[in-house]
PDB file of C-alpha atoms in Angstrom:
ATOM      1  CA  MET A   1     154.784  53.211  96.920  1.00 71.00           C
ATOM      2  CA  ASP A   2     152.496  52.960  93.929  1.00 82.00           C
ATOM      3  CA  LEU A   3     152.340  54.999  90.736  1.00 83.00           C
ATOM      4  CA  SER A   4     149.926  57.638  92.063  1.00 78.00           C
ATOM      5  CA  ASP A   5     152.217  58.366  95.030  1.00 83.00           C
ATOM      6  CA  GLN A   6     155.215  58.711  92.696  1.00 85.00           C
ATOM      7  CA  LEU A   7     153.319  61.161  90.489  1.00 81.00           C
ATOM      8  CA  LYS A   8     152.298  63.224  93.509  1.00 82.00           C
ATOM      9  CA  ASN A   9     155.971  63.437  94.558  1.00 85.00           C
ATOM     10  CA  LEU A  10     157.070  64.497  91.069  1.00 85.00           C
ATOM     11  CA  PHE A  11     154.286  67.077  90.635  1.00 84.00           C
ATOM     12  CA  PRO A  12     153.348  68.370  94.114  1.00 82.00           C
ATOM     13  CA  GLU A  13     151.372  71.414  92.889  1.00 81.00           C
ATOM     14  CA  HIS A  14     149.167  69.458  90.499  1.00 76.00           C
ATOM     15  CA  GLN A  15     145.650  68.599  91.752  1.00 77.00           C
ATOM     16  CA  PHE A  16     144.973  64.930  91.063  1.00 68.00           C
ATOM     17  CA  LYS A  17     141.376  63.765  90.817  1.00 72.00           C
ATOM     18  CA  GLU A  18     140.739  60.252  91.955  1.00 67.00           C
ATOM     19  CA  GLU A  19     137.691  58.727  90.368  1.00 66.00           C
ATOM     20  CA  VAL A  20     135.791  56.233  92.446  1.00 62.00           C
ATOM     21  CA  GLN A  21     133.840  53.695  90.460  1.00 56.00           C
ATOM     22  CA  PRO A  22     130.558  52.749  92.161  1.00 51.00           C
ATOM     23  CA  GLU A  23     130.190  49.023  92.679  1.00 55.00           C
ATOM     24  CA  LYS A  24     127.609  47.657  90.280  1.00 55.00           C
ATOM     25  CA  SER A  25     125.476  44.787  91.430  1.00 61.00           C
ATOM     26  CA  ASN A  26     125.799  41.701  89.269  1.00 67.00           C
ATOM     27  CA  VAL A  27     122.349  40.413  90.269  1.00 74.00           C
ATOM     28  CA  TRP A  28     118.865  41.756  89.656  1.00 70.00           C
ATOM     29  CA  LEU A  29     117.472  43.785  92.575  1.00 78.00           C
ATOM     30  CA  GLN A  30     113.800  43.277  93.356  1.00 80.00           C
ATOM     31  CA  GLU A  31     111.222  45.455  95.081  1.00 82.00           C
ATOM     32  CA  ASP A  32     109.872  42.764  97.419  1.00 88.00           C
ATOM     33  CA  PRO A  33     111.993  41.942 100.479  1.00 90.00           C
ATOM     34  CA  LEU A  34     113.951  38.719 100.763  1.00 91.00           C
ATOM     35  CA  GLN A  35     113.021  36.539 103.732  1.00 93.00           C
ATOM     36  CA  CYS A  36     115.831  35.556 106.075  1.00 93.00           C
ATOM     37  CA  LYS A  37     114.827  32.831 108.522  1.00 93.00           C
ATOM     38  CA  PHE A  38     116.337  30.420 111.020  1.00 91.00           C
ATOM     39  CA  GLU A  39     115.602  26.702 110.924  1.00 91.00           C
ATOM     40  CA  LYS A  40     116.827  23.494 112.479  1.00 92.00           C
ATOM     41  CA  ARG A  41     117.068  20.576 110.102  1.00 87.00           C
ATOM     42  CA  LYS A  42     118.140  17.175 111.380  1.00 90.00           C
ATOM     43  CA  GLY A  43     119.371  18.832 114.587  1.00 91.00           C
ATOM     44  CA  LYS A  44     121.606  21.310 112.766  1.00 92.00           C
ATOM     45  CA  VAL A  45     121.154  25.074 112.632  1.00 93.00           C
ATOM     46  CA  ASN A  46     120.575  26.660 109.203  1.00 94.00           C
ATOM     47  CA  THR A  47     119.876  30.123 107.856  1.00 94.00           C
ATOM     48  CA  ILE A  48     117.488  30.163 104.903  1.00 94.00           C
ATOM     49  CA  ILE A  49     117.040  32.991 102.402  1.00 94.00           C
ATOM     50  CA  ALA A  50     113.917  32.808 100.265  1.00 93.00           C
ATOM     51  CA  GLY A  51     111.627  35.032  98.230  1.00 90.00           C
ATOM     52  CA  TYR A  52     113.834  35.944  95.256  1.00 88.00           C
ATOM     53  CA  THR A  53     111.798  36.440  92.088  1.00 87.00           C
ATOM     54  CA  GLY A  54     114.645  36.984  89.625  1.00 84.00           C
ATOM     55  CA  ALA A  55     116.591  34.520  87.529  1.00 87.00           C
ATOM     56  CA  THR A  56     117.823  31.338  89.151  1.00 89.00           C
ATOM     57  CA  SER A  57     121.372  31.993  87.927  1.00 89.00           C
ATOM     58  CA  ASP A  58     121.417  35.368  89.731  1.00 88.00           C
ATOM     59  CA  PHE A  59     120.248  33.717  92.953  1.00 89.00           C
ATOM     60  CA  LYS A  60     123.007  31.099  92.625  1.00 91.00           C
ATOM     61  CA  ILE A  61     125.591  33.872  92.199  1.00 91.00           C
ATOM     62  CA  LEU A  62     124.242  35.541  95.334  1.00 91.00           C
ATOM     63  CA  ALA A  63     124.448  32.228  97.216  1.00 92.00           C
ATOM     64  CA  LYS A  64     128.086  31.798  96.227  1.00 93.00           C
ATOM     65  CA  GLU A  65     128.948  35.355  97.334  1.00 92.00           C
ATOM     66  CA  ILE A  66     127.318  34.799 100.742  1.00 93.00           C
ATOM     67  CA  LYS A  67     129.070  31.460 101.287  1.00 94.00           C
ATOM     68  CA  THR A  68     132.421  32.969 100.300  1.00 94.00           C
ATOM     69  CA  MET A  69     131.945  36.000 102.546  1.00 93.00           C
ATOM     70  CA  LEU A  70     131.072  33.852 105.568  1.00 94.00           C
ATOM     71  CA  GLY A  71     133.478  31.011 104.807  1.00 95.00           C
ATOM     72  CA  VAL A  72     130.815  28.381 105.451  1.00 95.00           C
ATOM     73  CA  GLY A  73     129.037  25.698 103.503  1.00 94.00           C
ATOM     74  CA  GLY A  74     125.594  25.811 102.076  1.00 93.00           C
ATOM     75  CA  SER A  75     123.481  24.968  99.076  1.00 92.00           C
ATOM     76  CA  PHE A  76     120.813  26.210  96.706  1.00 91.00           C
ATOM     77  CA  LYS A  77     117.644  24.089  96.592  1.00 90.00           C
ATOM     78  CA  ASN A  78     114.005  24.772  95.711  1.00 90.00           C
ATOM     79  CA  ASP A  79     114.599  28.506  95.146  1.00 89.00           C
ATOM     80  CA  GLU A  80     116.135  28.881  98.624  1.00 92.00           C
ATOM     81  CA  ILE A  81     119.674  29.550  99.768  1.00 93.00           C
ATOM     82  CA  ILE A  82     120.552  27.309 102.714  1.00 94.00           C
ATOM     83  CA  ILE A  83     123.565  28.437 104.776  1.00 95.00           C
ATOM     84  CA  GLN A  84     125.013  26.208 107.499  1.00 94.00           C
ATOM     85  CA  GLY A  85     124.892  28.015 110.844  1.00 94.00           C
ATOM     86  CA  ASP A  86     123.039  30.992 112.299  1.00 92.00           C
ATOM     87  CA  TYR A  87     124.329  34.025 110.366  1.00 93.00           C
ATOM     88  CA  ARG A  88     121.090  35.997 110.004  1.00 93.00           C
ATOM     89  CA  ASP A  89     122.533  39.343 111.141  1.00 93.00           C
ATOM     90  CA  ARG A  90     125.632  39.194 108.943  1.00 94.00           C
ATOM     91  CA  ILE A  91     123.659  37.983 105.921  1.00 93.00           C
ATOM     92  CA  MET A  92     121.049  40.703 106.356  1.00 93.00           C
ATOM     93  CA  ASP A  93     123.773  43.385 106.563  1.00 93.00           C
ATOM     94  CA  PHE A  94     125.445  41.987 103.437  1.00 92.00           C
ATOM     95  CA  LEU A  95     122.183  41.936 101.481  1.00 91.00           C
ATOM     96  CA  LYS A  96     121.335  45.499 102.546  1.00 90.00           C
ATOM     97  CA  GLU A  97     124.758  46.662 101.312  1.00 90.00           C
ATOM     98  CA  LYS A  98     123.989  44.973  97.978  1.00 88.00           C
ATOM     99  CA  GLY A  99     120.748  46.971  97.751  1.00 87.00           C
ATOM    100  CA  PHE A 100     118.188  44.339  98.701  1.00 89.00           C
ATOM    101  CA  LYS A 101     115.333  44.796 101.147  1.00 91.00           C
ATOM    102  CA  VAL A 102     115.479  42.096 103.806  1.00 92.00           C
ATOM    103  CA  LYS A 103     112.794  40.879 106.175  1.00 93.00           C
ATOM    104  CA  ARG A 104     113.615  38.821 109.260  1.00 92.00           C
ATOM    105  CA  VAL A 105     111.136  35.966 109.657  1.00 88.00           C
ATOM    106  CA  GLY A 106     110.752  34.037 112.903  1.00 79.00           C
ATOM    107  CA  GLY A 107     112.458  34.573 116.269  1.00 65.00           C
TER     108      GLY A 107
END
């Protein structure tokens, strides 16, 4: 039982307003879509996200958020995010929730 529940029990007739703070994106959102593609490198499956025109530090932050969300490894090289494994659908959903436009490239 948290504080808001205790207050509601003490003052049942009072109308409490709960303010919901919208989640602010910590990276710059661009107009052009990001490209999400599937590649095999050295026999291993990778998902590659390219096409970001903002600051490199913002793209690195985005890479870290994706790797943390999926619980997989990956890296940031040559203005591309490389994620180990085929996670195109989950990554595209995540990027759309963040406000990015995403384009699926390849099969």
